[in-house]
Amino acid sequence: MYATRALRMMPTRRMRFPVPKEDQSAHTVSQRLRKLRQIPAELIPLGVVVGFAVFAAGYSSFRKFVVDKNLRLSRQNRKDEPAEHGEGH
């Protein structure tokens, strides 16, 4: 009986050869900055908008935690809770 083609576990053509040097070139900061030139120009405004949205969400969340005095960030009145937590769950 012969092994099926799917069970031979032979390396694919792509895996037989090492990765070309240019795919591994983004190791230093200057090399990573050179890689930014390969980003299409159409994606730069999208990146700016997404970056601003992430910054605004972080700022508003941080401000909410700092300014809102009604927001409970930790448990209160722990001595009033029953000793057995399994009863209420």
PDB file of N, CA and C in Angstrom:
ATOM      1  N   MET A   1       0.839  -1.166   0.000  1.00  0.00           N
ATOM      2  CA  MET A   1       0.000   0.000   0.000  1.00  0.00           C
ATOM      3  C   MET A   1       0.896   1.246   0.000  1.00  0.00           C
ATOM      4  N   TYR A   2       0.584   2.254  -0.809  1.00  0.00           N
ATOM      5  CA  TYR A   2       1.398   3.446  -0.942  1.00  0.00           C
ATOM      6  C   TYR A   2       0.844   4.577  -0.083  1.00  0.00           C
ATOM      7  N   ALA A   3       1.746   5.429   0.381  1.00  0.00           N
ATOM      8  CA  ALA A   3       1.325   6.597   1.158  1.00  0.00           C
ATOM      9  C   ALA A   3       0.628   7.588   0.235  1.00  0.00           C
ATOM     10  N   THR A   4      -0.356   8.215   0.751  1.00  0.00           N
ATOM     11  CA  THR A   4      -1.046   9.224  -0.057  1.00  0.00           C
ATOM     12  C   THR A   4      -0.180  10.463  -0.163  1.00  0.00           C
ATOM     13  N   ARG A   5      -0.468  11.289  -1.129  1.00  0.00           N
ATOM     14  CA  ARG A   5       0.329  12.490  -1.362  1.00  0.00           C
ATOM     15  C   ARG A   5       0.252  13.444  -0.161  1.00  0.00           C
ATOM     16  N   ALA A   6      -0.869  13.521   0.519  1.00  0.00           N
ATOM     17  CA  ALA A   6      -1.017  14.439   1.644  1.00  0.00           C
ATOM     18  C   ALA A   6      -0.219  14.000   2.863  1.00  0.00           C
ATOM     19  N   LEU A   7       0.093  12.730   2.990  1.00  0.00           N
ATOM     20  CA  LEU A   7       0.786  12.243   4.175  1.00  0.00           C
ATOM     21  C   LEU A   7       2.298  12.137   4.006  1.00  0.00           C
ATOM     22  N   ARG A   8       2.850  12.506   2.872  1.00  0.00           N
ATOM     23  CA  ARG A   8       4.295  12.383   2.659  1.00  0.00           C
ATOM     24  C   ARG A   8       5.098  13.398   3.456  1.00  0.00           C
ATOM     25  N   MET A   9       4.520  14.513   3.791  1.00  0.00           N
ATOM     26  CA  MET A   9       5.162  15.561   4.571  1.00  0.00           C
ATOM     27  C   MET A   9       6.466  16.048   3.931  1.00  0.00           C
ATOM     28  N   MET A  10       6.445  16.273   2.661  1.00  0.00           N
ATOM     29  CA  MET A  10       7.619  16.779   1.958  1.00  0.00           C
ATOM     30  C   MET A  10       7.609  18.307   2.052  1.00  0.00           C
ATOM     31  N   PRO A  11       8.784  18.945   2.187  1.00  0.00           N
ATOM     32  CA  PRO A  11       8.798  20.405   2.234  1.00  0.00           C
ATOM     33  C   PRO A  11       8.376  20.987   0.890  1.00  0.00           C
ATOM     34  N   THR A  12       7.663  22.068   0.960  1.00  0.00           N
ATOM     35  CA  THR A  12       7.225  22.719  -0.270  1.00  0.00           C
ATOM     36  C   THR A  12       8.411  23.401  -0.944  1.00  0.00           C
ATOM     37  N   ARG A  13       8.235  23.792  -2.162  1.00  0.00           N
ATOM     38  CA  ARG A  13       9.303  24.419  -2.929  1.00  0.00           C
ATOM     39  C   ARG A  13       9.796  25.697  -2.232  1.00  0.00           C
ATOM     40  N   ARG A  14       8.884  26.432  -1.622  1.00  0.00           N
ATOM     41  CA  ARG A  14       9.234  27.672  -0.946  1.00  0.00           C
ATOM     42  C   ARG A  14      10.078  27.421   0.302  1.00  0.00           C
ATOM     43  N   MET A  15       9.863  26.309   0.976  1.00  0.00           N
ATOM     44  CA  MET A  15      10.550  26.033   2.222  1.00  0.00           C
ATOM     45  C   MET A  15      11.930  25.400   2.012  1.00  0.00           C
ATOM     46  N   ARG A  16      12.258  24.976   0.821  1.00  0.00           N
ATOM     47  CA  ARG A  16      13.548  24.316   0.571  1.00  0.00           C
ATOM     48  C   ARG A  16      14.705  25.305   0.558  1.00  0.00           C
ATOM     49  N   PHE A  17      14.434  26.550   0.237  1.00  0.00           N
ATOM     50  CA  PHE A  17      15.489  27.537   0.071  1.00  0.00           C
ATOM     51  C   PHE A  17      15.405  28.586   1.181  1.00  0.00           C
ATOM     52  N   PRO A  18      16.538  29.166   1.590  1.00  0.00           N
ATOM     53  CA  PRO A  18      16.495  30.187   2.643  1.00  0.00           C
ATOM     54  C   PRO A  18      15.785  31.451   2.163  1.00  0.00           C
ATOM     55  N   VAL A  19      15.329  32.222   3.125  1.00  0.00           N
ATOM     56  CA  VAL A  19      14.623  33.467   2.814  1.00  0.00           C
ATOM     57  C   VAL A  19      15.630  34.463   2.253  1.00  0.00           C
ATOM     58  N   PRO A  20      15.276  35.204   1.198  1.00  0.00           N
ATOM     59  CA  PRO A  20      16.207  36.204   0.657  1.00  0.00           C
ATOM     60  C   PRO A  20      16.568  37.257   1.698  1.00  0.00           C
ATOM     61  N   LYS A  21      17.733  37.842   1.554  1.00  0.00           N
ATOM     62  CA  LYS A  21      18.260  38.782   2.537  1.00  0.00           C
ATOM     63  C   LYS A  21      17.388  40.019   2.688  1.00  0.00           C
ATOM     64  N   GLU A  22      16.758  40.516   1.625  1.00  0.00           N
ATOM     65  CA  GLU A  22      15.984  41.752   1.722  1.00  0.00           C
ATOM     66  C   GLU A  22      14.723  41.592   2.568  1.00  0.00           C
ATOM     67  N   ASP A  23      14.168  40.406   2.708  1.00  0.00           N
ATOM     68  CA  ASP A  23      13.003  40.215   3.560  1.00  0.00           C
ATOM     69  C   ASP A  23      13.362  40.296   5.039  1.00  0.00           C
ATOM     70  N   GLN A  24      14.632  40.081   5.363  1.00  0.00           N
ATOM     71  CA  GLN A  24      15.066  40.120   6.748  1.00  0.00           C
ATOM     72  C   GLN A  24      15.768  41.423   7.087  1.00  0.00           C
ATOM     73  N   SER A  25      15.668  42.437   6.256  1.00  0.00           N
ATOM     74  CA  SER A  25      16.483  43.637   6.422  1.00  0.00           C
ATOM     75  C   SER A  25      15.945  44.621   7.455  1.00  0.00           C
ATOM     76  N   ALA A  26      14.743  44.462   7.959  1.00  0.00           N
ATOM     77  CA  ALA A  26      14.167  45.447   8.878  1.00  0.00           C
ATOM     78  C   ALA A  26      14.553  45.133  10.322  1.00  0.00           C
ATOM     79  N   HIS A  27      15.839  45.347  10.663  1.00  0.00           N
ATOM     80  CA  HIS A  27      16.283  45.060  12.015  1.00  0.00           C
ATOM     81  C   HIS A  27      16.615  46.322  12.792  1.00  0.00           C
ATOM     82  N   THR A  28      17.194  47.326  12.155  1.00  0.00           N
ATOM     83  CA  THR A  28      17.526  48.557  12.858  1.00  0.00           C
ATOM     84  C   THR A  28      16.458  49.606  12.577  1.00  0.00           C
ATOM     85  N   VAL A  29      16.515  50.692  13.342  1.00  0.00           N
ATOM     86  CA  VAL A  29      15.504  51.743  13.201  1.00  0.00           C
ATOM     87  C   VAL A  29      15.579  52.383  11.818  1.00  0.00           C
ATOM     88  N   SER A  30      16.777  52.659  11.346  1.00  0.00           N
ATOM     89  CA  SER A  30      16.899  53.300  10.036  1.00  0.00           C
ATOM     90  C   SER A  30      16.397  52.390   8.922  1.00  0.00           C
ATOM     91  N   GLN A  31      16.617  51.101   9.063  1.00  0.00           N
ATOM     92  CA  GLN A  31      16.115  50.175   8.047  1.00  0.00           C
ATOM     93  C   GLN A  31      14.599  50.089   8.106  1.00  0.00           C
ATOM     94  N   ARG A  32      14.028  50.143   9.298  1.00  0.00           N
ATOM     95  CA  ARG A  32      12.563  50.119   9.400  1.00  0.00           C
ATOM     96  C   ARG A  32      11.962  51.378   8.812  1.00  0.00           C
ATOM     97  N   LEU A  33      12.621  52.526   9.004  1.00  0.00           N
ATOM     98  CA  LEU A  33      12.115  53.769   8.419  1.00  0.00           C
ATOM     99  C   LEU A  33      12.175  53.718   6.897  1.00  0.00           C
ATOM    100  N   ARG A  34      13.207  53.064   6.345  1.00  0.00           N
ATOM    101  CA  ARG A  34      13.269  52.908   4.893  1.00  0.00           C
ATOM    102  C   ARG A  34      12.146  52.023   4.373  1.00  0.00           C
ATOM    103  N   LYS A  35      11.695  51.061   5.188  1.00  0.00           N
ATOM    104  CA  LYS A  35      10.593  50.181   4.787  1.00  0.00           C
ATOM    105  C   LYS A  35       9.271  50.940   4.708  1.00  0.00           C
ATOM    106  N   LEU A  36       9.147  52.065   5.440  1.00  0.00           N
ATOM    107  CA  LEU A  36       7.912  52.846   5.417  1.00  0.00           C
ATOM    108  C   LEU A  36       7.633  53.427   4.035  1.00  0.00           C
ATOM    109  N   ARG A  37       8.654  53.602   3.233  1.00  0.00           N
ATOM    110  CA  ARG A  37       8.453  54.133   1.879  1.00  0.00           C
ATOM    111  C   ARG A  37       7.686  53.160   0.990  1.00  0.00           C
ATOM    112  N   GLN A  38       7.637  51.901   1.375  1.00  0.00           N
ATOM    113  CA  GLN A  38       6.935  50.907   0.566  1.00  0.00           C
ATOM    114  C   GLN A  38       5.431  50.911   0.836  1.00  0.00           C
ATOM    115  N   ILE A  39       4.971  51.672   1.848  1.00  0.00           N
ATOM    116  CA  ILE A  39       3.540  51.749   2.142  1.00  0.00           C
ATOM    117  C   ILE A  39       2.884  52.594   1.049  1.00  0.00           C
ATOM    118  N   PRO A  40       1.789  52.135   0.470  1.00  0.00           N
ATOM    119  CA  PRO A  40       1.114  52.935  -0.561  1.00  0.00           C
ATOM    120  C   PRO A  40       0.628  54.268  -0.005  1.00  0.00           C
ATOM    121  N   ALA A  41       0.687  55.299  -0.820  1.00  0.00           N
ATOM    122  CA  ALA A  41       0.305  56.645  -0.384  1.00  0.00           C
ATOM    123  C   ALA A  41      -1.164  56.721   0.020  1.00  0.00           C
ATOM    124  N   GLU A  42      -1.999  55.849  -0.519  1.00  0.00           N
ATOM    125  CA  GLU A  42      -3.423  55.887  -0.196  1.00  0.00           C
ATOM    126  C   GLU A  42      -3.699  55.476   1.245  1.00  0.00           C
ATOM    127  N   LEU A  43      -2.768  54.733   1.863  1.00  0.00           N
ATOM    128  CA  LEU A  43      -2.994  54.247   3.222  1.00  0.00           C
ATOM    129  C   LEU A  43      -2.542  55.219   4.301  1.00  0.00           C
ATOM    130  N   ILE A  44      -1.795  56.253   3.934  1.00  0.00           N
ATOM    131  CA  ILE A  44      -1.300  57.194   4.935  1.00  0.00           C
ATOM    132  C   ILE A  44      -2.439  57.968   5.600  1.00  0.00           C
ATOM    133  N   PRO A  45      -3.417  58.525   4.875  1.00  0.00           N
ATOM    134  CA  PRO A  45      -4.528  59.203   5.567  1.00  0.00           C
ATOM    135  C   PRO A  45      -5.328  58.256   6.464  1.00  0.00           C
ATOM    136  N   LEU A  46      -5.481  57.023   6.034  1.00  0.00           N
ATOM    137  CA  LEU A  46      -6.177  56.035   6.861  1.00  0.00           C
ATOM    138  C   LEU A  46      -5.418  55.794   8.165  1.00  0.00           C
ATOM    139  N   GLY A  47      -4.102  55.703   8.086  1.00  0.00           N
ATOM    140  CA  GLY A  47      -3.290  55.530   9.287  1.00  0.00           C
ATOM    141  C   GLY A  47      -3.381  56.713  10.224  1.00  0.00           C
ATOM    142  N   VAL A  48      -3.434  57.920   9.655  1.00  0.00           N
ATOM    143  CA  VAL A  48      -3.561  59.124  10.489  1.00  0.00           C
ATOM    144  C   VAL A  48      -4.904  59.121  11.207  1.00  0.00           C
ATOM    145  N   VAL A  49      -5.973  58.807  10.511  1.00  0.00           N
ATOM    146  CA  VAL A  49      -7.308  58.803  11.114  1.00  0.00           C
ATOM    147  C   VAL A  49      -7.412  57.726  12.192  1.00  0.00           C
ATOM    148  N   VAL A  50      -6.924  56.538  11.915  1.00  0.00           N
ATOM    149  CA  VAL A  50      -6.972  55.455  12.904  1.00  0.00           C
ATOM    150  C   VAL A  50      -6.105  55.800  14.109  1.00  0.00           C
ATOM    151  N   GLY A  51      -4.931  56.366  13.883  1.00  0.00           N
ATOM    152  CA  GLY A  51      -4.060  56.780  14.988  1.00  0.00           C
ATOM    153  C   GLY A  51      -4.719  57.826  15.863  1.00  0.00           C
ATOM    154  N   PHE A  52      -5.378  58.810  15.242  1.00  0.00           N
ATOM    155  CA  PHE A  52      -6.078  59.838  16.019  1.00  0.00           C
ATOM    156  C   PHE A  52      -7.235  59.237  16.804  1.00  0.00           C
ATOM    157  N   ALA A  53      -7.958  58.293  16.214  1.00  0.00           N
ATOM    158  CA  ALA A  53      -9.086  57.660  16.915  1.00  0.00           C
ATOM    159  C   ALA A  53      -8.599  56.869  18.125  1.00  0.00           C
ATOM    160  N   VAL A  54      -7.494  56.151  17.982  1.00  0.00           N
ATOM    161  CA  VAL A  54      -6.951  55.392  19.111  1.00  0.00           C
ATOM    162  C   VAL A  54      -6.476  56.341  20.208  1.00  0.00           C
ATOM    163  N   PHE A  55      -5.814  57.437  19.826  1.00  0.00           N
ATOM    164  CA  PHE A  55      -5.369  58.428  20.806  1.00  0.00           C
ATOM    165  C   PHE A  55      -6.555  59.055  21.528  1.00  0.00           C
ATOM    166  N   ALA A  56      -7.609  59.434  20.788  1.00  0.00           N
ATOM    167  CA  ALA A  56      -8.785  60.067  21.396  1.00  0.00           C
ATOM    168  C   ALA A  56      -9.492  59.098  22.341  1.00  0.00           C
ATOM    169  N   ALA A  57      -9.584  57.836  21.977  1.00  0.00           N
ATOM    170  CA  ALA A  57     -10.223  56.853  22.851  1.00  0.00           C
ATOM    171  C   ALA A  57      -9.420  56.672  24.136  1.00  0.00           C
ATOM    172  N   GLY A  58      -8.120  56.591  24.032  1.00  0.00           N
ATOM    173  CA  GLY A  58      -7.279  56.464  25.215  1.00  0.00           C
ATOM    174  C   GLY A  58      -7.368  57.681  26.114  1.00  0.00           C
ATOM    175  N   TYR A  59      -7.345  58.869  25.505  1.00  0.00           N
ATOM    176  CA  TYR A  59      -7.444  60.110  26.279  1.00  0.00           C
ATOM    177  C   TYR A  59      -8.783  60.208  27.001  1.00  0.00           C
ATOM    178  N   SER A  60      -9.871  59.909  26.301  1.00  0.00           N
ATOM    179  CA  SER A  60     -11.186  60.041  26.938  1.00  0.00           C
ATOM    180  C   SER A  60     -11.383  58.992  28.034  1.00  0.00           C
ATOM    181  N   SER A  61     -10.861  57.789  27.837  1.00  0.00           N
ATOM    182  CA  SER A  61     -10.957  56.769  28.884  1.00  0.00           C
ATOM    183  C   SER A  61     -10.147  57.174  30.110  1.00  0.00           C
ATOM    184  N   PHE A  62      -8.915  57.635  29.902  1.00  0.00           N
ATOM    185  CA  PHE A  62      -8.085  58.073  31.016  1.00  0.00           C
ATOM    186  C   PHE A  62      -8.735  59.237  31.752  1.00  0.00           C
ATOM    187  N   ARG A  63      -9.268  60.190  31.005  1.00  0.00           N
ATOM    188  CA  ARG A  63      -9.916  61.348  31.632  1.00  0.00           C
ATOM    189  C   ARG A  63     -11.143  60.921  32.422  1.00  0.00           C
ATOM    190  N   LYS A  64     -11.906  59.977  31.918  1.00  0.00           N
ATOM    191  CA  LYS A  64     -13.080  59.466  32.630  1.00  0.00           C
ATOM    192  C   LYS A  64     -12.678  58.836  33.960  1.00  0.00           C
ATOM    193  N   PHE A  65     -11.602  58.053  33.961  1.00  0.00           N
ATOM    194  CA  PHE A  65     -11.149  57.415  35.193  1.00  0.00           C
ATOM    195  C   PHE A  65     -10.651  58.432  36.211  1.00  0.00           C
ATOM    196  N   VAL A  66     -10.032  59.514  35.753  1.00  0.00           N
ATOM    197  CA  VAL A  66      -9.455  60.497  36.659  1.00  0.00           C
ATOM    198  C   VAL A  66     -10.500  61.482  37.168  1.00  0.00           C
ATOM    199  N   VAL A  67     -11.387  61.958  36.300  1.00  0.00           N
ATOM    200  CA  VAL A  67     -12.295  63.043  36.649  1.00  0.00           C
ATOM    201  C   VAL A  67     -13.569  62.559  37.333  1.00  0.00           C
ATOM    202  N   ASP A  68     -14.145  61.455  36.897  1.00  0.00           N
ATOM    203  CA  ASP A  68     -15.443  61.008  37.411  1.00  0.00           C
ATOM    204  C   ASP A  68     -15.301  60.464  38.831  1.00  0.00           C
ATOM    205  N   LYS A  69     -15.907  61.158  39.791  1.00  0.00           N
ATOM    206  CA  LYS A  69     -15.825  60.742  41.188  1.00  0.00           C
ATOM    207  C   LYS A  69     -16.872  59.685  41.540  1.00  0.00           C
ATOM    208  N   ASN A  70     -17.885  59.486  40.708  1.00  0.00           N
ATOM    209  CA  ASN A  70     -18.912  58.489  40.968  1.00  0.00           C
ATOM    210  C   ASN A  70     -18.519  57.100  40.479  1.00  0.00           C
ATOM    211  N   LEU A  71     -17.450  57.011  39.716  1.00  0.00           N
ATOM    212  CA  LEU A  71     -17.014  55.746  39.145  1.00  0.00           C
ATOM    213  C   LEU A  71     -16.271  54.939  40.203  1.00  0.00           C
ATOM    214  N   ARG A  72     -16.735  53.716  40.442  1.00  0.00           N
ATOM    215  CA  ARG A  72     -16.090  52.846  41.429  1.00  0.00           C
ATOM    216  C   ARG A  72     -15.015  52.031  40.734  1.00  0.00           C
ATOM    217  N   LEU A  73     -13.771  52.232  41.111  1.00  0.00           N
ATOM    218  CA  LEU A  73     -12.665  51.496  40.525  1.00  0.00           C
ATOM    219  C   LEU A  73     -12.202  50.345  41.409  1.00  0.00           C
ATOM    220  N   SER A  74     -12.710  50.277  42.616  1.00  0.00           N
ATOM    221  CA  SER A  74     -12.357  49.179  43.512  1.00  0.00           C
ATOM    222  C   SER A  74     -13.562  48.847  44.381  1.00  0.00           C
ATOM    223  N   ARG A  75     -13.520  47.705  45.045  1.00  0.00           N
ATOM    224  CA  ARG A  75     -14.624  47.291  45.906  1.00  0.00           C
ATOM    225  C   ARG A  75     -14.682  48.154  47.155  1.00  0.00           C
ATOM    226  N   GLN A  76     -15.897  48.354  47.658  1.00  0.00           N
ATOM    227  CA  GLN A  76     -16.088  49.117  48.882  1.00  0.00           C
ATOM    228  C   GLN A  76     -16.909  48.287  49.854  1.00  0.00           C
ATOM    229  N   ASN A  77     -16.773  48.584  51.145  1.00  0.00           N
ATOM    230  CA  ASN A  77     -17.540  47.921  52.203  1.00  0.00           C
ATOM    231  C   ASN A  77     -17.347  46.412  52.166  1.00  0.00           C
ATOM    232  N   ARG A  78     -16.125  45.963  52.128  1.00  0.00           N
ATOM    233  CA  ARG A  78     -15.858  44.529  52.060  1.00  0.00           C
ATOM    234  C   ARG A  78     -16.231  43.826  53.360  1.00  0.00           C
ATOM    235  N   LYS A  79     -16.259  44.541  54.490  1.00  0.00           N
ATOM    236  CA  LYS A  79     -16.600  43.902  55.754  1.00  0.00           C
ATOM    237  C   LYS A  79     -18.082  43.568  55.827  1.00  0.00           C
ATOM    238  N   ASP A  80     -18.910  44.234  55.047  1.00  0.00           N
ATOM    239  CA  ASP A  80     -20.352  43.983  55.044  1.00  0.00           C
ATOM    240  C   ASP A  80     -20.732  42.773  54.193  1.00  0.00           C
ATOM    241  N   GLU A  81     -19.804  42.311  53.319  1.00  0.00           N
ATOM    242  CA  GLU A  81     -20.108  41.167  52.462  1.00  0.00           C
ATOM    243  C   GLU A  81     -20.117  39.889  53.286  1.00  0.00           C
ATOM    244  N   PRO A  82     -20.948  38.915  52.916  1.00  0.00           N
ATOM    245  CA  PRO A  82     -20.930  37.642  53.643  1.00  0.00           C
ATOM    246  C   PRO A  82     -19.596  36.927  53.438  1.00  0.00           C
ATOM    247  N   ALA A  83     -19.212  36.127  54.407  1.00  0.00           N
ATOM    248  CA  ALA A  83     -17.936  35.419  54.337  1.00  0.00           C
ATOM    249  C   ALA A  83     -17.960  34.348  53.254  1.00  0.00           C
ATOM    250  N   GLU A  84     -19.121  33.754  53.031  1.00  0.00           N
ATOM    251  CA  GLU A  84     -19.276  32.700  52.022  1.00  0.00           C
ATOM    252  C   GLU A  84     -19.703  33.351  50.701  1.00  0.00           C
ATOM    253  N   HIS A  85     -18.824  33.350  49.696  1.00  0.00           N
ATOM    254  CA  HIS A  85     -19.153  33.966  48.411  1.00  0.00           C
ATOM    255  C   HIS A  85     -19.983  33.061  47.528  1.00  0.00           C
ATOM    256  N   GLY A  86     -20.073  31.794  47.848  1.00  0.00           N
ATOM    257  CA  GLY A  86     -20.791  30.833  47.005  1.00  0.00           C
ATOM    258  C   GLY A  86     -22.300  30.966  47.083  1.00  0.00           C
ATOM    259  N   GLU A  87     -22.821  31.633  48.094  1.00  0.00           N
ATOM    260  CA  GLU A  87     -24.283  31.725  48.258  1.00  0.00           C
ATOM    261  C   GLU A  87     -24.936  32.594  47.183  1.00  0.00           C
ATOM    262  N   GLY A  88     -24.322  33.717  46.849  1.00  0.00           N
ATOM    263  CA  GLY A  88     -24.953  34.637  45.916  1.00  0.00           C
ATOM    264  C   GLY A  88     -24.728  34.300  44.464  1.00  0.00           C
ATOM    265  N   HIS A  89     -23.876  33.361  44.175  1.00  0.00           N
ATOM    266  CA  HIS A  89     -23.556  33.070  42.762  1.00  0.00           C
ATOM    267  C   HIS A  89     -24.304  31.887  42.251  1.00  0.00           C
TER     268      HIS A  89
END
